[in-house]
Structure formats: structure tokens, C-alpha cells
XYZ file of C-alpha atoms in Angstrom:
520
model
C 34.256 21.341 -104.304
C 30.384 22.159 -104.218
C 27.368 23.267 -107.602
C 27.506 27.626 -106.172
C 23.600 26.702 -106.282
C 23.215 25.082 -103.078
C 25.274 28.039 -101.009
C 23.748 29.807 -99.141
C 24.656 33.362 -98.084
C 23.916 34.814 -94.031
C 25.369 37.416 -91.955
C 26.886 36.583 -88.771
C 28.143 39.680 -86.500
C 28.605 41.834 -89.626
C 29.750 39.476 -91.863
C 28.641 37.892 -94.772
C 29.495 34.517 -94.829
C 29.127 31.515 -97.688
C 27.118 27.671 -96.267
C 25.780 24.896 -97.860
C 22.244 24.597 -98.706
C 20.883 22.747 -94.873
C 24.179 24.591 -93.138
C 23.434 25.043 -88.877
C 24.051 27.744 -86.512
C 26.810 25.337 -85.357
C 28.220 25.714 -88.479
C 28.222 29.048 -89.106
C 30.411 29.520 -86.512
C 33.089 26.936 -86.803
C 33.493 28.674 -89.885
C 33.262 32.267 -89.047
C 35.365 31.577 -85.709
C 32.790 33.612 -83.807
C 32.716 34.346 -80.523
C 30.303 32.367 -78.940
C 30.221 30.622 -75.102
C 29.006 27.127 -74.564
C 25.379 27.690 -73.817
C 24.377 31.039 -74.854
C 21.788 32.414 -76.475
C 22.408 33.242 -80.644
C 19.780 36.191 -82.626
C 18.786 35.033 -85.665
C 17.050 38.078 -88.368
C 15.529 36.878 -91.110
C 14.913 40.085 -93.321
C 10.812 40.764 -95.131
C 11.567 43.654 -98.126
C 13.108 46.254 -98.238
C 15.251 48.520 -95.332
C 14.648 52.477 -95.802
C 18.014 54.126 -94.382
C 15.653 57.322 -93.882
C 13.745 54.942 -91.117
C 17.604 54.678 -89.403
C 18.800 57.746 -87.788
C 21.892 55.414 -86.071
C 24.553 54.167 -88.213
C 27.148 51.521 -88.234
C 30.697 52.861 -89.927
C 32.589 49.591 -90.897
C 36.690 51.123 -91.072
C 39.842 49.015 -90.958
C 40.513 49.447 -86.765
C 37.044 48.396 -86.483
C 33.834 49.862 -85.872
C 32.275 53.026 -84.691
C 28.622 53.950 -84.242
C 27.023 57.920 -84.943
C 23.573 58.765 -84.855
C 22.028 61.502 -87.148
C 21.086 65.070 -85.977
C 17.314 66.348 -85.049
C 17.996 69.018 -87.241
C 16.281 68.539 -90.620
C 19.311 70.437 -93.092
C 20.950 69.523 -97.212
C 23.933 67.378 -95.329
C 20.935 64.966 -93.606
C 19.351 64.870 -97.397
C 22.984 64.146 -99.322
C 23.803 61.411 -96.210
C 20.178 59.526 -97.184
C 20.739 59.674 -100.752
C 24.231 58.877 -100.641
C 25.914 57.025 -97.667
C 26.850 54.018 -99.233
C 29.466 55.307 -101.830
C 31.356 56.706 -99.109
C 31.691 52.814 -98.199
C 35.491 52.754 -100.021
C 36.882 55.713 -99.000
C 40.475 56.391 -97.378
C 42.261 58.631 -94.728
C 42.970 62.256 -97.225
C 44.349 63.323 -93.696
C 44.621 62.904 -89.630
C 45.436 65.577 -86.978
C 44.910 65.732 -83.766
C 42.371 67.951 -84.076
C 40.253 65.752 -87.237
C 40.695 63.088 -89.746
C 39.578 63.293 -93.354
C 37.844 60.668 -95.435
C 37.885 61.204 -98.910
C 37.950 62.718 -101.830
C 34.631 63.006 -103.686
C 31.762 64.600 -105.579
C 29.838 66.241 -104.223
C 27.114 69.349 -104.801
C 28.031 70.966 -101.083
C 27.892 74.422 -101.154
C 30.392 75.537 -98.322
C 31.301 78.928 -96.174
C 34.301 80.673 -95.723
C 36.119 81.215 -92.343
C 36.416 79.229 -89.314
C 33.951 77.641 -87.349
C 33.560 75.937 -84.410
C 33.162 71.830 -84.027
C 32.318 70.169 -80.456
C 34.500 66.344 -80.475
C 33.039 63.379 -81.958
C 30.923 65.432 -85.205
C 30.703 65.172 -88.624
C 30.477 66.910 -91.091
C 30.980 66.972 -95.069
C 33.531 69.792 -96.030
C 34.926 70.795 -99.763
C 38.461 71.281 -99.896
C 38.796 74.603 -100.859
C 35.330 75.061 -101.701
C 35.464 73.019 -104.511
C 32.123 70.670 -104.297
C 34.971 68.094 -106.683
C 37.202 68.122 -103.363
C 33.974 66.503 -101.547
C 35.287 65.457 -98.104
C 33.399 63.744 -94.574
C 35.452 64.572 -91.860
C 34.879 63.496 -87.802
C 36.437 65.845 -85.510
C 37.971 64.066 -82.903
C 38.124 67.917 -80.400
C 36.735 70.461 -79.324
C 38.064 72.846 -82.499
C 37.492 75.611 -84.541
C 38.546 75.436 -88.572
C 37.712 76.250 -91.346
C 37.298 73.138 -93.198
C 34.679 74.472 -96.105
C 31.693 72.786 -94.241
C 27.994 73.698 -95.472
C 26.392 76.522 -93.067
C 25.013 74.251 -91.211
C 27.657 72.268 -89.741
C 28.208 68.472 -88.191
C 25.320 66.704 -89.678
C 25.702 63.802 -86.947
C 27.951 62.592 -83.609
C 29.888 59.753 -83.185
C 28.117 57.622 -79.899
C 30.356 54.940 -79.095
C 33.708 53.269 -80.734
C 34.970 56.298 -79.996
C 38.748 55.058 -79.226
C 38.275 53.455 -82.878
C 37.972 56.964 -84.498
C 41.018 58.299 -82.385
C 43.511 55.356 -83.558
C 43.107 55.801 -87.740
C 45.925 57.293 -89.338
C 46.708 57.528 -92.791
C 46.571 54.045 -93.643
C 43.315 53.049 -92.811
C 39.660 53.376 -94.961
C 36.521 53.238 -94.004
C 34.732 49.344 -95.250
C 31.474 50.225 -95.117
C 28.303 52.061 -93.381
C 24.616 50.780 -92.450
C 21.679 51.480 -91.319
C 21.063 50.151 -87.817
C 16.984 50.056 -87.954
C 15.142 48.697 -85.428
C 14.745 44.967 -85.975
C 11.472 44.546 -84.647
C 10.467 46.749 -88.370
C 12.727 44.776 -90.835
C 11.818 40.993 -90.104
C 11.152 37.464 -87.932
C 13.573 37.002 -85.430
C 14.304 34.136 -82.924
C 16.754 33.132 -78.995
C 17.956 30.438 -79.580
C 20.387 28.433 -77.620
C 19.716 24.851 -80.290
C 23.003 25.101 -82.186
C 20.976 22.992 -84.716
C 19.002 25.094 -85.931
C 18.809 25.374 -89.512
C 19.546 28.607 -91.419
C 17.652 30.028 -94.146
C 19.764 32.220 -97.100
C 19.818 35.712 -95.941
C 19.495 35.205 -92.563
C 21.383 37.491 -89.937
C 23.503 36.113 -86.617
C 24.782 38.161 -83.458
C 27.002 35.733 -81.549
C 27.806 38.042 -78.987
C 27.248 41.932 -77.102
C 30.449 43.659 -77.035
C 31.107 46.159 -74.207
C 33.409 49.328 -75.036
C 33.636 50.227 -71.301
C 33.720 54.318 -69.908
C 36.786 55.767 -68.681
C 34.105 57.992 -66.660
C 33.141 55.170 -64.963
C 36.402 52.430 -63.222
C 34.575 51.759 -60.713
C 31.606 50.910 -62.521
C 33.796 49.329 -65.012
C 35.193 46.225 -62.486
C 31.679 46.061 -61.570
C 31.135 45.042 -65.112
C 33.983 42.900 -65.606
C 32.996 41.348 -62.325
C 29.823 40.723 -63.466
C 30.240 39.506 -66.630
C 33.544 37.392 -65.462
C 32.442 34.260 -66.984
C 32.032 36.285 -70.167
C 28.303 35.574 -70.025
C 25.465 38.256 -69.274
C 22.876 36.717 -67.695
C 19.104 37.572 -68.680
C 17.241 37.442 -65.887
C 14.531 40.061 -66.184
C 13.402 41.235 -69.484
C 11.085 44.569 -69.769
C 10.186 46.951 -72.878
C 13.834 48.971 -72.643
C 16.356 47.314 -71.182
C 17.079 43.648 -70.152
C 19.117 42.791 -66.454
C 21.783 40.654 -65.248
C 21.139 40.147 -61.164
C 23.477 38.382 -60.115
C 25.479 41.195 -57.715
C 22.081 42.259 -56.490
C 22.893 44.071 -53.134
C 26.507 45.640 -53.932
C 26.952 49.079 -53.300
C 28.649 50.852 -56.226
C 30.066 54.194 -56.821
C 27.381 57.377 -58.833
C 30.404 58.057 -61.394
C 28.903 58.731 -64.790
C 25.600 60.629 -65.388
C 24.409 60.355 -69.276
C 21.821 60.120 -71.153
C 20.615 56.051 -70.860
C 19.852 56.011 -74.658
C 19.466 52.691 -76.446
C 22.748 49.713 -76.124
C 23.942 52.543 -72.273
C 24.895 49.919 -70.100
C 24.659 51.436 -66.627
C 24.288 49.533 -63.363
C 21.934 51.249 -59.854
C 23.676 52.605 -57.728
C 21.644 53.198 -54.760
C 18.258 51.556 -52.983
C 16.492 48.526 -53.585
C 18.483 46.501 -56.623
C 21.768 48.688 -55.890
C 24.716 46.159 -58.323
C 21.904 45.013 -60.840
C 23.623 45.634 -63.944
C 21.164 46.488 -67.419
C 21.780 46.491 -70.711
C 19.646 49.914 -72.427
C 17.391 48.337 -75.544
C 15.097 51.382 -75.681
C 16.040 54.633 -75.262
C 15.260 56.359 -71.836
C 16.427 59.597 -69.920
C 19.798 60.033 -67.252
C 18.829 59.185 -63.374
C 20.707 59.725 -60.080
C 20.106 56.371 -59.569
C 21.470 54.698 -62.507
C 25.845 55.672 -63.435
C 26.225 54.751 -66.781
C 29.234 52.377 -67.406
C 29.363 51.892 -71.011
C 27.984 50.956 -74.560
C 27.520 48.379 -76.138
C 28.926 48.580 -79.776
C 28.418 45.412 -81.692
C 25.375 42.818 -81.354
C 22.894 45.365 -79.181
C 20.042 42.729 -81.653
C 20.966 39.881 -79.234
C 20.695 42.017 -76.615
C 17.234 42.720 -77.387
C 16.039 39.771 -78.425
C 17.054 38.151 -75.928
C 14.960 35.944 -73.264
C 14.487 36.153 -69.491
C 16.667 32.810 -68.454
C 18.762 33.243 -71.583
C 22.754 34.351 -71.179
C 24.740 35.824 -73.454
C 28.058 35.831 -74.386
C 30.334 39.472 -73.658
C 33.296 40.866 -75.224
C 34.733 43.942 -73.580
C 36.803 47.147 -74.826
C 39.241 47.116 -72.911
C 39.797 44.430 -71.152
C 40.251 43.483 -67.184
C 43.630 44.519 -65.180
C 43.886 41.866 -62.930
C 46.634 41.132 -61.668
C 46.177 39.985 -58.061
C 46.301 35.802 -58.114
C 49.741 35.685 -60.165
C 53.086 36.299 -58.783
C 55.374 38.924 -59.840
C 57.154 37.747 -63.072
C 53.976 36.664 -65.075
C 52.152 40.671 -63.320
C 55.386 42.673 -65.321
C 55.075 39.967 -68.392
C 51.518 41.080 -68.957
C 52.060 45.269 -68.138
C 55.412 44.392 -70.857
C 52.804 43.825 -72.831
C 50.481 47.224 -72.421
C 53.772 48.704 -72.269
C 52.644 50.117 -68.271
C 55.428 50.905 -65.308
C 54.818 47.872 -62.535
C 56.728 48.448 -59.004
C 56.545 45.893 -57.103
C 55.971 46.044 -52.478
C 56.125 43.922 -49.848
C 57.075 40.132 -50.817
C 59.251 41.268 -54.261
C 60.757 38.067 -55.102
C 59.651 36.412 -58.594
C 57.646 34.472 -57.219
C 55.902 36.589 -55.160
C 52.154 36.016 -54.562
C 50.404 39.054 -55.721
C 47.510 40.255 -53.461
C 46.181 43.553 -53.988
C 47.187 46.572 -56.665
C 46.943 49.540 -56.533
C 44.884 51.600 -58.578
C 42.853 49.190 -57.831
C 40.711 50.096 -61.526
C 42.006 48.752 -64.963
C 41.083 52.484 -66.001
C 42.901 54.348 -63.737
C 46.535 52.267 -64.365
C 45.837 52.733 -67.945
C 45.180 56.698 -67.877
C 48.485 56.159 -65.309
C 50.364 53.901 -66.700
C 52.145 51.997 -64.137
C 50.646 50.385 -61.082
C 51.915 48.437 -57.974
C 51.825 44.946 -57.045
C 51.622 43.993 -53.591
C 52.548 40.375 -52.937
C 53.151 38.027 -50.421
C 55.116 35.079 -49.598
C 53.902 31.868 -51.504
C 53.761 30.270 -47.746
C 51.378 32.793 -46.010
C 48.842 31.527 -49.851
C 46.476 29.234 -48.152
C 44.279 27.034 -51.213
C 40.508 26.032 -50.412
C 37.825 23.991 -52.007
C 34.436 25.322 -51.930
C 31.747 23.251 -52.368
C 29.654 24.975 -55.126
C 26.913 21.607 -56.101
C 25.601 21.921 -51.459
C 26.210 25.593 -50.317
C 25.660 28.288 -52.885
C 23.497 30.570 -51.390
C 26.081 30.684 -48.714
C 29.162 31.053 -50.651
C 27.743 33.880 -52.539
C 27.430 35.417 -49.137
C 31.447 33.896 -49.032
C 32.554 34.866 -52.124
C 31.305 39.057 -51.475
C 32.788 39.440 -48.030
C 36.185 38.465 -48.572
C 35.610 40.002 -52.691
C 35.981 37.002 -54.226
C 33.399 38.228 -56.800
C 35.667 40.416 -57.720
C 39.380 39.280 -57.398
C 40.776 35.826 -57.292
C 42.995 36.158 -54.317
C 39.887 36.634 -50.884
C 40.588 38.478 -47.725
C 40.036 36.850 -44.111
C 41.216 38.943 -40.957
C 41.509 36.248 -38.119
C 39.398 37.710 -34.847
C 40.060 35.160 -32.817
C 42.101 31.967 -32.375
C 41.859 29.701 -29.019
C 42.079 25.772 -29.167
C 42.334 24.601 -31.934
C 39.539 26.879 -33.705
C 40.605 30.040 -36.077
C 37.422 32.545 -36.413
C 37.474 35.196 -39.022
C 35.569 38.035 -39.627
C 35.573 39.977 -43.340
C 36.264 43.097 -43.312
C 32.773 43.485 -46.001
C 29.178 43.013 -43.905
C 27.879 41.303 -46.909
C 25.563 39.398 -43.982
C 23.038 42.299 -44.119
C 22.257 42.567 -48.012
C 23.600 38.156 -48.513
C 20.885 35.647 -46.934
C 23.062 32.931 -44.890
C 19.518 30.266 -44.418
C 20.887 27.122 -42.917
C 22.425 24.788 -45.720
C 24.842 21.973 -45.779
C 25.111 21.855 -42.247
C 26.627 19.081 -40.651
C 25.472 15.785 -39.110
C 27.752 13.923 -36.655
C 31.057 15.077 -37.104
C 32.804 18.426 -38.280
C 36.022 17.214 -40.018
C 39.649 19.225 -39.741
C 40.370 21.892 -42.237
C 36.167 22.324 -43.073
C 35.118 25.407 -43.497
C 32.257 26.599 -41.616
C 29.798 30.480 -41.674
C 27.629 30.570 -39.245
C 24.027 30.945 -41.133
C 21.731 32.849 -39.758
C 19.855 30.525 -36.873
C 22.259 32.471 -35.007
C 23.337 35.906 -33.531
C 27.310 35.877 -35.056
C 25.937 34.931 -38.849
C 28.530 35.548 -40.968
C 31.811 34.437 -38.354
C 33.555 31.949 -40.845
C 35.257 29.676 -38.801
C 37.742 26.397 -39.476
C 39.092 23.977 -36.805
C 42.639 21.707 -37.097
C 40.692 18.600 -35.568
C 37.586 16.719 -36.076
C 34.358 18.085 -33.988
C 30.983 16.080 -33.314
C 30.072 18.486 -30.805
C 30.428 22.271 -32.558
C 31.000 23.703 -35.380
C 34.072 25.387 -36.935
C 32.943 28.586 -36.210
C 31.665 27.519 -32.586
C 28.782 26.583 -32.673
C 25.688 24.312 -32.646
C 25.471 22.317 -36.107
C 22.166 23.568 -37.185
C 23.868 27.128 -36.658
C 26.488 25.981 -39.123
C 26.949 25.919 -43.121
C 29.833 23.993 -43.836
C 31.081 25.467 -47.882
C 34.264 24.083 -48.028
C 38.135 23.330 -47.064
C 41.022 24.652 -46.636
C 43.528 22.343 -48.348
C 46.613 23.221 -46.562
C 46.088 23.636 -42.772
C 49.790 23.490 -41.919
C 50.378 27.199 -43.150
C 47.133 27.912 -40.273
C 50.054 27.542 -38.141
C 51.143 30.263 -37.570
C 48.665 32.745 -37.614
C 47.693 35.358 -34.614
C 44.056 37.072 -34.028
C 44.722 40.282 -35.748
C 46.763 38.354 -39.198
C 45.040 38.413 -43.218
C 44.524 35.162 -44.187
C 44.493 34.929 -47.819
C 42.905 32.560 -49.603
C 42.654 31.576 -53.095
C 40.408 28.865 -55.038
C 41.993 25.105 -56.069
C 42.004 25.710 -60.352
C 40.714 22.885 -61.592
C 44.105 21.248 -63.137
C 45.834 21.153 -59.749
C 43.122 18.381 -58.410
């Protein structure tokens, strides 16, 4: 036991915890079990002075099912005045009733003056409503769909709208309740902040800590969501550039992404550039920006935007995603069906349909479409047709960036390499995706004296056929795996199962998968 006078109170990702005085960031993360990936930055805010609710137009509503955020309307009204003065009183309200169109929390006493008659409400808006015209029977009512109804709302109708976490509002039922309501105030206006990767940093009493950013992907941008999943596959967002209104991750610059969702890029919006120089860049808006026809909104930050605002160029931040990606290639049929059963998704097997069938494609391809349709078709191949490879990340980073883009391994666990030709002891492949048009293949890790059988070579930009991929079944001291001179060949890895290439012929497809570290 310890003296409570030695305690400090801190807030981590919106939840208050107690620590011993002198505790570090690492202590706070361990005690709270907060999401955090090794090496990523953590934001710390020390508030100075009182926060004023009136300075905020956005509020986080914490519920028993999760958080969602609302934004107040611009037009002054009595409802807004009531909200500013009393919002803290609504921090422990149970669901009174719920329907397909709306959900009500309460009741509570207010001075709401209601009007009789039906009113039209848009989806995801918020109002005060006095049931039966009685202000002692007032509720907070959130619309969940566009509809017409009489709730006893005031003349101005709604006073706010839900801007993120809409799925949380839709999931609430009679057993749920509001746990807290907090104004979202710009951190620049309320205190000192740092962004650090040093987990030995000592924490002050009252500090607010942010260890991750949670992004809710938008069903209106299924392909854009896949781009986001791929860029952040390792659970991080690389802060390659910081401006006054956004941070951006450039790992997939050059990739073409479909334009799907024209939407205001308000603070917290996640969007991708779809055309021109910089296509494929991923952005998180840290301030409001207008819509453009060059940027498609793919999701919204629902927690931890403060961390994005504090992040510095060159840092990485931890990212959590909702919903989680559905990427079944790389599994066998039995594993995939077990995973889909847990989500209530119907599975149809095609191709090689044995339980051990190695999945090489899924249809629909996107997570959003699979969730909407509730069904996925999986194409499997005999495991003997799958080739394990080892890639030399330490020796050929730039060329492997090209290779993974060309074979789509940057999006999927399984790479696709069509056989262009086979001759003597050589296999030549040409990826369907012409990544050489936007990815450099400068000379890198070129052979010295001899090419060993099984080594994977890529023709570099010193030769006309840049982007060709090749493998030789025998050692060679004359030409690289693609038949080019050594100076024109970059060695990127090796085939671990050369015997599986014996039956390949022109026009066949070789499926490749990286050998896991556990298997080495």
C-alpha cells in the first residue's frame, strides 16, 4: 500500500487512471493497457487554466458501446444556450426508448418549450424534446434515419449533428447509457504539449496522454478503405509531412486509387489523393478543409485526433481501425471459414476446395462490400502450387518497393507473377501491374561474380526491359536471372521451393508468399 498523497491522476486516451508520483509514460501505458506500437510517438498535453465549453463546437459523447462525436449548428438558439450551460448534467443518462428512426436518453428536467405537430428530421441529428409537452419529461433525442415525427421538440428543432462514430449510435439499445460528455477544445488553446517516443518521460499530475488514433472507415469508399488498410498494415501511420491543416503518409505514393467519396474534409477526416502528382498519399486532416475532386474521403478519426495534431515529421503514430480488414488470401479454406463464421459471413469455395486449399483471391475484394453483402467467394489453389520466397529487405529496399507494388503484395499477402516465358534453365515473369512507370528501379544489390540458382532478379533501369522478374535453376557467372548483364540486374531475394517451378509453362501464374520468420 502507498500513501494517496503520492498519487497523481492522469488521463490516457480519455480514461482517468491513478499512478504513483514519478511514473513514466511506459508505466501509464502498462497500467491502462493502452494501444501502442513499439517506437511510435505518444502525445502529452498539460492543460493550463480552465477550458470553456463555449469555445468548442465539437463534443465527444462516451457511451457504454463506445464514443461518437457531435458538432453544434452555427445558428444561435435557445437549445444551444441550454447545451452550453447544462451539457455536463447529461453525462449519466440511460436510454429511455429506441426505434429504427431515433433513440432517446432521459428523462430530465429542463425549461424546453415544445411545439406541437410533426417535424422533419435528417439522419444523425440531435434535439431536446419535452415528451407530452412537459419540460419535466425532457429527453435528448438522436435521429438515426431521415423521418417525420412529433417529439415535442422546440421551434428551432435540432441543434447538433453526429460527425463521427455513427455506427456506435446505431448499435445502442435499451440497456445502454451515456457515460460522459466532453467538449473537444483545440489543444493549442488550452495548454502545453509534446510528442515523444521516449517512454521514460516523467508524467505530471493532470496530464492528458494520447497513444493512438482510431479511424472509422467509410462504407462509401470501399476501395479507399482497402488503400488505408494496406498503407497502415503494420498498425502505424508514417508522418512523412506536416502542414498547418494535415499530416500525410507517403508510403504508397504513385498508387492509383478510385475517387469514391466527395465530402467535406473537416478536422479528423482521412482522405487519399486520387489523381496527379502525389496520388496514393494518405492524409489525416488536423483542421477543416474544403472538399476537392482530387481527394476522396475514406474515413474519420473517432479517437485520438489530438495525437495527429501533435505529431512531428519523421515520427510514426499507432493506428486502430474500425471495422477490421477482411483479407483472406494467405489462409487456407478452413481457417478462413472459421474467421468468417465469427462475423456471420457466408463462404463459397471455388478452385481447389479442400480444407487445405490455399486462398489466392476473394470476391468481393473489399472489406466493406463483404460486410454489406454478408458473403464472400474464395478461390483456392493446391498448396503445392504456392511458392515460398525470401526477400532481401536489407539489401534491395527500393527494388522490393517496386516488386511488392507490381505483384500487389503491398495490398495482399499473396503475390501474382504470370509466366512470360521459360527457356533452358530460366523462368521469366512479367507482373500485370506496370509499377515501373511510377516506381524507380535504380541499380541495387547487383550480382558480384556469380548468380546462385533460385535467386530472384529484377531488370533495373539501366536496361530497356526494366521491371522483368527472373529466376535461374542453375548457378550462372555470365547473366542475371532475367538474362541481363549483372550490372542491369538487381537481386531481391530467393525462391525457397525451386522444385515447384519445374512444371511451369508460358502463360501460367506463379503464386508467391513470403516465408514467415517463425518458419525459418
